[in-house]
Coordinates of C-alpha atoms in Angstrom, one line a residue:
M338 CA 75.6 93.7 157.5
T339 CA 74.6 96.0 154.7
P340 CA 71.2 95.7 153.2
P341 CA 71.0 94.7 149.5
A342 CA 71.0 97.5 147.0
A343 CA 67.7 98.5 145.6
V344 CA 67.1 97.2 142.1
L345 CA 65.9 100.1 139.8
Q346 CA 63.7 99.3 136.9
S347 CA 64.5 101.0 133.6
A348 CA 61.8 103.2 132.1
V349 CA 63.0 102.4 128.6
N350 CA 60.7 100.3 126.5
N351 CA 63.1 97.8 125.0
S352 CA 60.8 96.9 122.1
L353 CA 60.7 100.6 121.0
T354 CA 64.4 101.3 121.6
A355 CA 66.9 100.5 118.8
N356 CA 69.4 97.8 119.7
R357 CA 72.3 99.5 117.9
R358 CA 74.0 102.8 118.0
R359 CA 74.1 104.9 114.9
R360 CA 77.5 105.4 113.6
V361 CA 78.6 109.0 113.0
V362 CA 79.7 109.3 109.4
E363 CA 80.8 112.5 107.9
N364 CA 80.1 111.7 104.3
D365 CA 79.4 115.3 103.3
E366 CA 82.7 116.6 104.6
Y367 CA 84.6 113.7 103.0
A368 CA 82.9 114.2 99.6
A369 CA 83.7 117.9 99.7
F370 CA 87.3 117.0 100.4
L371 CA 87.4 114.7 97.4
R372 CA 85.8 117.3 95.1
R373 CA 88.5 119.8 96.2
V374 CA 91.3 117.3 95.4
I375 CA 89.9 116.4 92.0
R376 CA 89.5 120.1 91.1
A377 CA 93.1 120.8 92.2
Y378 CA 94.3 117.9 90.1
S379 CA 92.5 119.1 87.0
R380 CA 94.1 122.6 87.5
R381 CA 97.5 120.9 87.6
V382 CA 96.8 119.0 84.4
A383 CA 95.4 122.1 82.8
A384 CA 98.5 124.1 83.6
G385 CA 100.4 121.9 81.1
D386 CA 100.9 118.4 82.5
I387 CA 99.8 116.6 79.4
E388 CA 101.2 113.3 80.6
A389 CA 98.8 113.3 83.6
I390 CA 95.7 113.3 81.5
A391 CA 95.9 109.5 81.1
L392 CA 96.2 109.2 84.9
M393 CA 93.2 111.5 85.3
A394 CA 91.2 109.2 82.9
D395 CA 92.3 106.2 85.1
T396 CA 90.9 108.0 88.1
A397 CA 87.6 108.6 86.3
R398 CA 87.4 104.8 85.6
E399 CA 88.1 104.1 89.3
I400 CA 85.3 106.4 90.4
D401 CA 82.9 104.6 88.1
I402 CA 84.0 101.3 89.6
A403 CA 83.5 102.7 93.1
M404 CA 80.0 103.9 92.1
R405 CA 79.2 100.4 90.9
D406 CA 80.4 99.0 94.2
A407 CA 78.5 101.5 96.2
I408 CA 75.3 100.9 94.3
T409 CA 75.7 97.1 94.5
G410 CA 76.1 97.5 98.3
L411 CA 73.0 99.7 98.6
R412 CA 71.0 97.3 96.5
A413 CA 72.2 94.4 98.7
T414 CA 71.1 96.4 101.8
G415 CA 67.6 96.7 100.4
Y416 CA 67.5 100.0 98.5
S417 CA 65.6 99.9 95.2
W418 CA 66.8 101.2 91.8
A419 CA 64.2 104.0 92.3
D420 CA 65.8 105.0 95.7
V421 CA 69.2 105.3 94.1
A422 CA 67.9 107.1 91.0
L423 CA 66.1 109.7 93.2
R424 CA 69.3 110.6 94.9
L425 CA 71.2 110.9 91.7
G426 CA 68.5 112.9 89.9
V427 CA 68.1 110.5 87.1
T428 CA 65.5 107.8 86.1
R429 CA 65.5 104.3 87.6
Q430 CA 66.2 102.9 84.1
A431 CA 69.2 105.2 83.7
V432 CA 70.7 103.8 86.9
Q433 CA 70.0 100.2 85.9
Q434 CA 71.5 100.6 82.5
R435 CA 74.7 102.3 83.7
W436 CA 75.4 100.3 86.9
G437 CA 73.0 97.3 86.9
G438 CA 74.6 95.0 84.4
D439 CA 77.8 93.0 84.5
P440 CA 81.0 95.0 85.0
Q441 CA 82.7 95.7 81.7

């Protein structure tokens, strides 16, 4: 008969250890990719594709909607207007006026 395996106690203090893993998110690289795509699109329009300027304006509206959604999500997660404003380099009032009201 084999003896029972020794029970090892963990040295981790569970009250100080986070219960969740941090997701790896490559936002910087993704944002850089989007900037490159938008710049390339503007060069195509500038080269003479006048019809695409309306599509580019639609894209700008979509970006504004996406910003509103992102800021709404950040606010729901507990970030303040001041937190968002600091990252955007504007005042809290500017962020509230642009993205705080009802969608238009």
